[in-house]
Amino acid sequence: MKIATFNVNGVNGRLPVLLRWLEEARPDVVCLQELKAADIRFPVHAIEQAGYGAIWHGQKSWNGVAILARGREPIETRRGLPGEAEDTQARYIEAAVDGLLIGCLYLPNGNPAPGPKFDYKRRWFARLLAHAAELRALDVPVVLAGDYNVMPTELDVYKPERWVDDALFRPEVREAFHTLTAQGWTDALRALHPDERLYTFWDYFRRAFERDAGLRLDHLLLSPTLAPRLVAAGVDRAVRGWDKASDHAPAWIELGPARPARRRKPKA
């Protein structure tokens, strides 16, 4: 089973890129971020013609998240992250797909920091930590995938000394990410590529992609019951070089089949 996350940076403006990638990569489940479209503007018919069912949580001009499933309909289990009823930003959606629970998230950028936007990012991260702990307690296979807007380590950023005061790399945000993984979640890309510089984002300015001056912002975290099934992980870097591409490239994982539960021997 192949699961991917892709910040499309405008689902309608970059629809040809998304459809081409879906046809070439054929992921089974896709988490999309930054739709930048109201619910009514989501291109559901084009997605369905590509062979995918979809649920989405849109917002005009900003944010927006969606979950696609090839050949099936995702079953929505949650829309919006709990913990702040007045928060109307479309940044989280959750669904059951083929025995897995998929959480798709778009964590706030937080710049400039310090400031109100950074405060909101920290509150949102705290809410994510609380919800992730609840999911972790369910003891079911869960993937939390999306644009986390954080580089967890210096290995995840080109020239880290230039980012020390940025909201994507400040110690408070990195600590929150490590608190999340300490709950028992596995950072899938880093688990299989422990020493490799893998980037998922390259700015449009200063020829960042050509110079490979990138950041790893997009992550797929696996619950303890799912992590043993991880067999491959990577980034479809070439997509970033396509015409009219997003500034992000899709990140993906492959899962092996679930192992049958062991039958307990009856006591003598």
mmCIF file of C-alpha atoms in Angstrom:
data_model
loop_
_atom_site.group_PDB
_atom_site.id
_atom_site.type_symbol
_atom_site.label_atom_id
_atom_site.label_comp_id
_atom_site.label_asym_id
_atom_site.label_seq_id
_atom_site.Cartn_x
_atom_site.Cartn_y
_atom_site.Cartn_z
ATOM 1 C CA MET A 1 0.000 0.000 0.000
ATOM 2 C CA LYS A 2 1.414 3.371 -1.034
ATOM 3 C CA ILE A 3 0.508 6.490 0.965
ATOM 4 C CA ALA A 4 1.648 9.977 -0.010
ATOM 5 C CA THR A 5 1.423 13.557 1.180
ATOM 6 C CA PHE A 6 1.573 16.517 -1.201
ATOM 7 C CA ASN A 7 1.242 20.240 -0.548
ATOM 8 C CA VAL A 8 -0.192 21.219 -3.926
ATOM 9 C CA ASN A 9 -0.053 25.000 -3.322
ATOM 10 C CA GLY A 10 -3.397 25.590 -5.044
ATOM 11 C CA VAL A 11 -5.345 22.535 -6.179
ATOM 12 C CA ASN A 12 -7.064 24.198 -9.145
ATOM 13 C CA GLY A 13 -4.116 26.167 -10.472
ATOM 14 C CA ARG A 14 -1.883 23.082 -10.308
ATOM 15 C CA LEU A 15 -4.494 20.458 -11.168
ATOM 16 C CA PRO A 16 -2.599 19.259 -14.291
ATOM 17 C CA VAL A 17 0.466 18.599 -12.108
ATOM 18 C CA LEU A 18 -1.597 16.697 -9.543
ATOM 19 C CA LEU A 19 -3.389 14.583 -12.160
ATOM 20 C CA ARG A 20 -0.148 13.762 -13.975
ATOM 21 C CA TRP A 21 1.494 12.701 -10.725
ATOM 22 C CA LEU A 22 -1.514 10.563 -9.705
ATOM 23 C CA GLU A 23 -1.372 8.756 -13.038
ATOM 24 C CA GLU A 24 2.374 8.174 -12.891
ATOM 25 C CA ALA A 25 2.842 7.383 -9.190
ATOM 26 C CA ARG A 26 -0.526 5.648 -8.560
ATOM 27 C CA PRO A 27 -0.565 6.104 -4.772
ATOM 28 C CA ASP A 28 -3.348 4.300 -2.919
ATOM 29 C CA VAL A 29 -3.956 7.144 -0.466
ATOM 30 C CA VAL A 30 -2.993 10.817 -0.810
ATOM 31 C CA CYS A 31 -3.112 13.621 1.733
ATOM 32 C CA LEU A 32 -3.258 17.055 0.090
ATOM 33 C CA GLN A 33 -2.588 20.413 1.727
ATOM 34 C CA GLU A 34 -2.954 24.069 0.786
ATOM 35 C CA LEU A 35 -5.929 23.569 -1.508
ATOM 36 C CA LYS A 36 -6.595 27.327 -1.511
ATOM 37 C CA ALA A 37 -10.188 26.650 -2.583
ATOM 38 C CA ALA A 38 -13.605 26.796 -0.979
ATOM 39 C CA ASP A 39 -15.419 23.474 -0.671
ATOM 40 C CA ILE A 40 -17.544 24.185 -3.721
ATOM 41 C CA ARG A 41 -14.409 24.848 -5.811
ATOM 42 C CA PHE A 42 -12.703 21.521 -5.075
ATOM 43 C CA PRO A 43 -12.188 19.692 -8.438
ATOM 44 C CA VAL A 44 -14.007 16.551 -7.355
ATOM 45 C CA HIS A 45 -15.037 15.486 -10.870
ATOM 46 C CA ALA A 46 -11.471 15.580 -12.194
ATOM 47 C CA ILE A 47 -10.290 13.640 -9.145
ATOM 48 C CA GLU A 48 -13.012 11.037 -9.630
ATOM 49 C CA GLN A 49 -12.158 10.680 -13.323
ATOM 50 C CA ALA A 50 -8.582 9.972 -12.243
ATOM 51 C CA GLY A 51 -9.920 7.036 -10.233
ATOM 52 C CA TYR A 52 -9.968 8.501 -6.740
ATOM 53 C CA GLY A 53 -12.633 9.036 -4.125
ATOM 54 C CA ALA A 54 -12.122 12.133 -1.986
ATOM 55 C CA ILE A 55 -13.097 14.059 1.095
ATOM 56 C CA TRP A 56 -11.972 17.636 1.615
ATOM 57 C CA HIS A 57 -12.081 20.559 4.012
ATOM 58 C CA GLY A 58 -11.641 23.712 1.967
ATOM 59 C CA GLN A 59 -11.160 27.403 2.626
ATOM 60 C CA LYS A 60 -11.311 30.256 0.135
ATOM 61 C CA SER A 61 -7.837 31.485 -0.902
ATOM 62 C CA TRP A 62 -6.043 29.834 2.035
ATOM 63 C CA ASN A 63 -5.257 26.504 3.686
ATOM 64 C CA GLY A 64 -7.445 23.500 2.877
ATOM 65 C CA VAL A 65 -6.809 19.748 3.212
ATOM 66 C CA ALA A 66 -8.084 16.628 1.442
ATOM 67 C CA ILE A 67 -7.730 12.846 1.495
ATOM 68 C CA LEU A 68 -7.897 10.849 -1.746
ATOM 69 C CA ALA A 69 -8.206 7.069 -2.042
ATOM 70 C CA ARG A 70 -7.694 5.130 -5.258
ATOM 71 C CA GLY A 71 -10.717 3.078 -6.214
ATOM 72 C CA ARG A 72 -12.620 3.703 -2.989
ATOM 73 C CA GLU A 73 -14.274 6.374 -0.875
ATOM 74 C CA PRO A 74 -12.512 7.574 2.287
ATOM 75 C CA ILE A 75 -14.827 7.407 5.300
ATOM 76 C CA GLU A 76 -14.563 10.722 7.111
ATOM 77 C CA THR A 77 -14.014 10.421 10.874
ATOM 78 C CA ARG A 78 -13.065 13.983 11.801
ATOM 79 C CA ARG A 79 -13.085 17.461 10.262
ATOM 80 C CA GLY A 80 -10.983 20.011 12.103
ATOM 81 C CA LEU A 81 -8.580 19.533 14.993
ATOM 82 C CA PRO A 82 -10.242 19.507 18.421
ATOM 83 C CA GLY A 83 -9.358 21.890 21.218
ATOM 84 C CA GLU A 84 -10.176 25.390 19.933
ATOM 85 C CA ALA A 85 -13.780 25.780 18.824
ATOM 86 C CA GLU A 86 -13.267 29.299 17.447
ATOM 87 C CA ASP A 87 -10.500 28.157 15.064
ATOM 88 C CA THR A 88 -12.010 28.202 11.564
ATOM 89 C CA GLN A 89 -8.859 27.540 9.553
ATOM 90 C CA ALA A 90 -9.134 24.397 7.406
ATOM 91 C CA ARG A 91 -6.047 22.505 8.482
ATOM 92 C CA TYR A 92 -7.074 18.975 9.517
ATOM 93 C CA ILE A 93 -9.200 16.138 8.157
ATOM 94 C CA GLU A 94 -9.260 12.450 9.081
ATOM 95 C CA ALA A 95 -10.625 9.325 7.434
ATOM 96 C CA ALA A 96 -10.683 5.553 7.561
ATOM 97 C CA VAL A 97 -9.271 3.921 4.421
ATOM 98 C CA ASP A 98 -8.864 0.175 3.976
ATOM 99 C CA GLY A 99 -8.329 -0.574 7.659
ATOM 100 C CA LEU A 100 -6.108 2.450 8.345
ATOM 101 C CA LEU A 101 -6.892 5.738 10.034
ATOM 102 C CA ILE A 102 -5.414 8.622 8.036
ATOM 103 C CA GLY A 103 -4.938 12.082 9.533
ATOM 104 C CA CYS A 104 -4.109 14.808 6.997
ATOM 105 C CA LEU A 105 -2.724 18.026 8.475
ATOM 106 C CA TYR A 106 -1.400 21.417 7.466
ATOM 107 C CA LEU A 107 0.357 22.930 10.440
ATOM 108 C CA PRO A 108 0.591 26.750 10.546
ATOM 109 C CA ASN A 109 3.748 28.405 9.237
ATOM 110 C CA GLY A 110 4.064 30.712 12.259
ATOM 111 C CA ASN A 111 6.141 33.532 10.785
ATOM 112 C CA PRO A 112 7.015 36.121 11.840
ATOM 113 C CA ALA A 113 8.274 34.774 15.142
ATOM 114 C CA PRO A 114 7.810 35.793 17.845
ATOM 115 C CA GLY A 115 4.313 37.146 17.328
ATOM 116 C CA PRO A 116 0.613 36.191 17.152
ATOM 117 C CA LYS A 117 1.106 33.834 14.195
ATOM 118 C CA PHE A 118 3.833 31.960 16.054
ATOM 119 C CA ASP A 119 1.617 31.784 19.159
ATOM 120 C CA TYR A 120 -1.144 30.268 17.017
ATOM 121 C CA LYS A 121 1.308 27.725 15.609
ATOM 122 C CA ARG A 122 2.344 26.649 19.099
ATOM 123 C CA ARG A 123 -1.280 26.330 20.228
ATOM 124 C CA TRP A 124 -2.135 24.298 17.123
ATOM 125 C CA PHE A 125 0.848 22.023 17.733
ATOM 126 C CA ALA A 126 -0.263 21.510 21.342
ATOM 127 C CA ARG A 127 -3.723 20.518 20.102
ATOM 128 C CA LEU A 128 -2.139 18.106 17.630
ATOM 129 C CA LEU A 129 -0.102 16.543 20.436
ATOM 130 C CA ALA A 130 -3.255 16.007 22.493
ATOM 131 C CA HIS A 131 -5.189 14.483 19.593
ATOM 132 C CA ALA A 132 -2.246 12.321 18.539
ATOM 133 C CA ALA A 133 -2.041 10.945 22.082
ATOM 134 C CA GLU A 134 -5.713 9.981 21.873
ATOM 135 C CA LEU A 135 -5.152 8.247 18.533
ATOM 136 C CA ARG A 136 -2.084 6.520 19.925
ATOM 137 C CA ALA A 137 -4.150 5.160 22.822
ATOM 138 C CA LEU A 138 -6.577 3.511 20.388
ATOM 139 C CA ASP A 139 -3.862 1.019 19.432
ATOM 140 C CA VAL A 140 -4.948 0.983 15.774
ATOM 141 C CA PRO A 141 -2.897 1.583 12.592
ATOM 142 C CA VAL A 142 -2.683 5.351 12.063
ATOM 143 C CA VAL A 143 -0.798 7.622 9.662
ATOM 144 C CA LEU A 144 -0.447 11.338 10.450
ATOM 145 C CA ALA A 145 0.682 12.855 7.160
ATOM 146 C CA GLY A 146 1.046 16.383 5.915
ATOM 147 C CA ASP A 147 2.950 19.630 5.829
ATOM 148 C CA TYR A 148 4.155 20.074 9.407
ATOM 149 C CA ASN A 149 6.033 23.298 8.635
ATOM 150 C CA VAL A 150 8.935 22.154 10.778
ATOM 151 C CA MET A 151 12.412 20.834 10.051
ATOM 152 C CA PRO A 152 13.054 18.430 12.954
ATOM 153 C CA THR A 153 16.860 18.349 12.721
ATOM 154 C CA GLU A 154 19.747 20.153 11.052
ATOM 155 C CA LEU A 155 19.862 17.312 8.535
ATOM 156 C CA ASP A 156 16.459 18.478 7.282
ATOM 157 C CA VAL A 157 17.506 21.966 6.197
ATOM 158 C CA TYR A 158 19.991 23.466 3.790
ATOM 159 C CA LYS A 159 22.380 25.714 5.733
ATOM 160 C CA PRO A 160 20.608 25.472 9.121
ATOM 161 C CA GLU A 161 22.528 28.451 10.522
ATOM 162 C CA ARG A 162 20.388 30.696 8.320
ATOM 163 C CA TRP A 163 17.131 29.415 9.860
ATOM 164 C CA VAL A 164 17.741 29.613 13.595
ATOM 165 C CA ASP A 165 15.184 32.420 14.151
ATOM 166 C CA ASP A 166 12.593 31.180 11.649
ATOM 167 C CA ALA A 167 9.273 29.751 12.898
ATOM 168 C CA LEU A 168 9.958 26.568 10.927
ATOM 169 C CA PHE A 169 13.133 25.844 12.858
ATOM 170 C CA ARG A 170 12.867 27.542 16.236
ATOM 171 C CA PRO A 171 13.664 25.300 19.227
ATOM 172 C CA GLU A 172 10.066 25.402 20.508
ATOM 173 C CA VAL A 173 8.724 23.932 17.269
ATOM 174 C CA ARG A 174 11.409 21.289 16.925
ATOM 175 C CA GLU A 175 10.833 20.297 20.541
ATOM 176 C CA ALA A 176 7.112 19.907 19.857
ATOM 177 C CA PHE A 177 7.854 17.593 16.911
ATOM 178 C CA HIS A 178 10.188 15.485 19.050
ATOM 179 C CA THR A 179 7.539 15.358 21.786
ATOM 180 C CA LEU A 180 5.175 13.975 19.164
ATOM 181 C CA THR A 181 7.566 11.223 18.056
ATOM 182 C CA ALA A 182 8.283 10.453 21.715
ATOM 183 C CA GLN A 183 4.640 9.371 22.022
ATOM 184 C CA GLY A 184 5.647 6.405 19.879
ATOM 185 C CA TRP A 185 5.167 7.752 16.355
ATOM 186 C CA THR A 186 7.755 6.798 13.714
ATOM 187 C CA ASP A 187 9.065 9.448 11.298
ATOM 188 C CA ALA A 188 8.896 7.149 8.270
ATOM 189 C CA LEU A 189 11.288 8.937 5.905
ATOM 190 C CA ARG A 190 13.929 9.406 8.560
ATOM 191 C CA ALA A 191 13.542 5.818 9.787
ATOM 192 C CA LEU A 192 14.569 4.443 6.389
ATOM 193 C CA HIS A 193 16.981 7.255 5.472
ATOM 194 C CA PRO A 194 18.669 8.063 8.795
ATOM 195 C CA ASP A 195 21.672 9.915 7.385
ATOM 196 C CA GLU A 196 20.398 11.235 4.053
ATOM 197 C CA ARG A 197 19.498 14.810 3.214
ATOM 198 C CA LEU A 198 15.935 14.461 1.951
ATOM 199 C CA TYR A 199 14.073 17.642 1.103
ATOM 200 C CA THR A 200 10.381 18.081 0.240
ATOM 201 C CA PHE A 201 10.302 21.863 -0.327
ATOM 202 C CA TRP A 202 12.349 24.234 -2.453
ATOM 203 C CA ASP A 203 11.532 27.952 -2.596
ATOM 204 C CA TYR A 204 10.717 29.575 -5.923
ATOM 205 C CA PHE A 205 13.408 32.216 -5.345
ATOM 206 C CA ARG A 206 17.169 32.206 -5.885
ATOM 207 C CA ARG A 207 17.089 28.966 -7.936
ATOM 208 C CA ALA A 208 16.628 26.962 -4.757
ATOM 209 C CA PHE A 209 15.581 23.776 -6.549
ATOM 210 C CA GLU A 210 18.479 23.881 -8.978
ATOM 211 C CA ARG A 211 20.900 24.424 -6.079
ATOM 212 C CA ASP A 212 19.125 21.800 -3.928
ATOM 213 C CA ALA A 213 18.689 24.423 -1.218
ATOM 214 C CA GLY A 214 15.716 22.642 0.308
ATOM 215 C CA LEU A 215 13.824 21.874 3.477
ATOM 216 C CA ARG A 216 12.088 18.730 4.746
ATOM 217 C CA LEU A 217 8.702 20.057 5.857
ATOM 218 C CA ASP A 218 6.410 17.193 4.866
ATOM 219 C CA HIS A 219 6.294 14.126 7.101
ATOM 220 C CA LEU A 220 4.462 10.836 7.486
ATOM 221 C CA LEU A 221 4.285 9.583 11.065
ATOM 222 C CA LEU A 222 3.266 5.993 11.772
ATOM 223 C CA SER A 223 1.674 4.569 14.901
ATOM 224 C CA PRO A 224 3.496 1.699 16.660
ATOM 225 C CA THR A 225 1.099 -0.905 15.248
ATOM 226 C CA LEU A 226 1.819 0.294 11.709
ATOM 227 C CA ALA A 227 5.565 1.010 11.813
ATOM 228 C CA PRO A 228 6.617 -2.658 11.407
ATOM 229 C CA ARG A 229 4.863 -2.702 8.006
ATOM 230 C CA LEU A 230 7.052 0.116 6.597
ATOM 231 C CA VAL A 231 9.065 -1.205 3.626
ATOM 232 C CA ALA A 232 9.947 1.906 1.579
ATOM 233 C CA ALA A 233 9.835 5.700 1.746
ATOM 234 C CA GLY A 234 10.952 8.533 -0.469
ATOM 235 C CA VAL A 235 10.302 11.855 -2.166
ATOM 236 C CA ASP A 236 9.155 12.292 -5.774
ATOM 237 C CA ARG A 237 11.679 15.071 -6.238
ATOM 238 C CA ALA A 238 11.274 15.246 -10.028
ATOM 239 C CA VAL A 239 7.719 16.593 -9.646
ATOM 240 C CA ARG A 240 9.149 19.841 -8.251
ATOM 241 C CA GLY A 241 10.839 20.419 -11.598
ATOM 242 C CA TRP A 242 7.685 20.068 -13.688
ATOM 243 C CA ASP A 243 6.134 23.072 -15.403
ATOM 244 C CA LYS A 244 3.985 25.175 -13.044
ATOM 245 C CA ALA A 245 4.825 22.847 -10.146
ATOM 246 C CA SER A 246 4.162 23.383 -6.461
ATOM 247 C CA ASP A 247 7.124 24.438 -4.338
ATOM 248 C CA HIS A 248 6.670 21.094 -2.520
ATOM 249 C CA ALA A 249 7.275 17.592 -3.887
ATOM 250 C CA PRO A 250 5.220 14.553 -2.846
ATOM 251 C CA ALA A 251 6.619 12.414 -0.034
ATOM 252 C CA TRP A 252 5.472 8.793 0.182
ATOM 253 C CA ILE A 253 5.722 5.498 1.994
ATOM 254 C CA GLU A 254 4.973 1.892 1.098
ATOM 255 C CA LEU A 255 3.484 -0.521 3.617
ATOM 256 C CA GLY A 256 3.643 -4.289 3.490
ATOM 257 C CA PRO A 257 0.625 -6.469 4.263
ATOM 258 C CA ALA A 258 -0.675 -6.683 7.790
ATOM 259 C CA ARG A 259 0.524 -9.712 9.668
ATOM 260 C CA PRO A 260 -2.178 -12.022 10.958
ATOM 261 C CA ALA A 261 -2.659 -11.906 14.702
ATOM 262 C CA ARG A 262 -1.033 -14.771 16.571
ATOM 263 C CA ARG A 263 -3.441 -17.226 18.084
ATOM 264 C CA ARG A 264 -2.891 -17.830 21.743
ATOM 265 C CA LYS A 265 -2.366 -21.413 22.781
ATOM 266 C CA PRO A 266 -4.958 -22.629 25.260
ATOM 267 C CA LYS A 267 -3.684 -23.192 28.763
ATOM 268 C CA ALA A 268 -3.192 -26.781 29.708
#
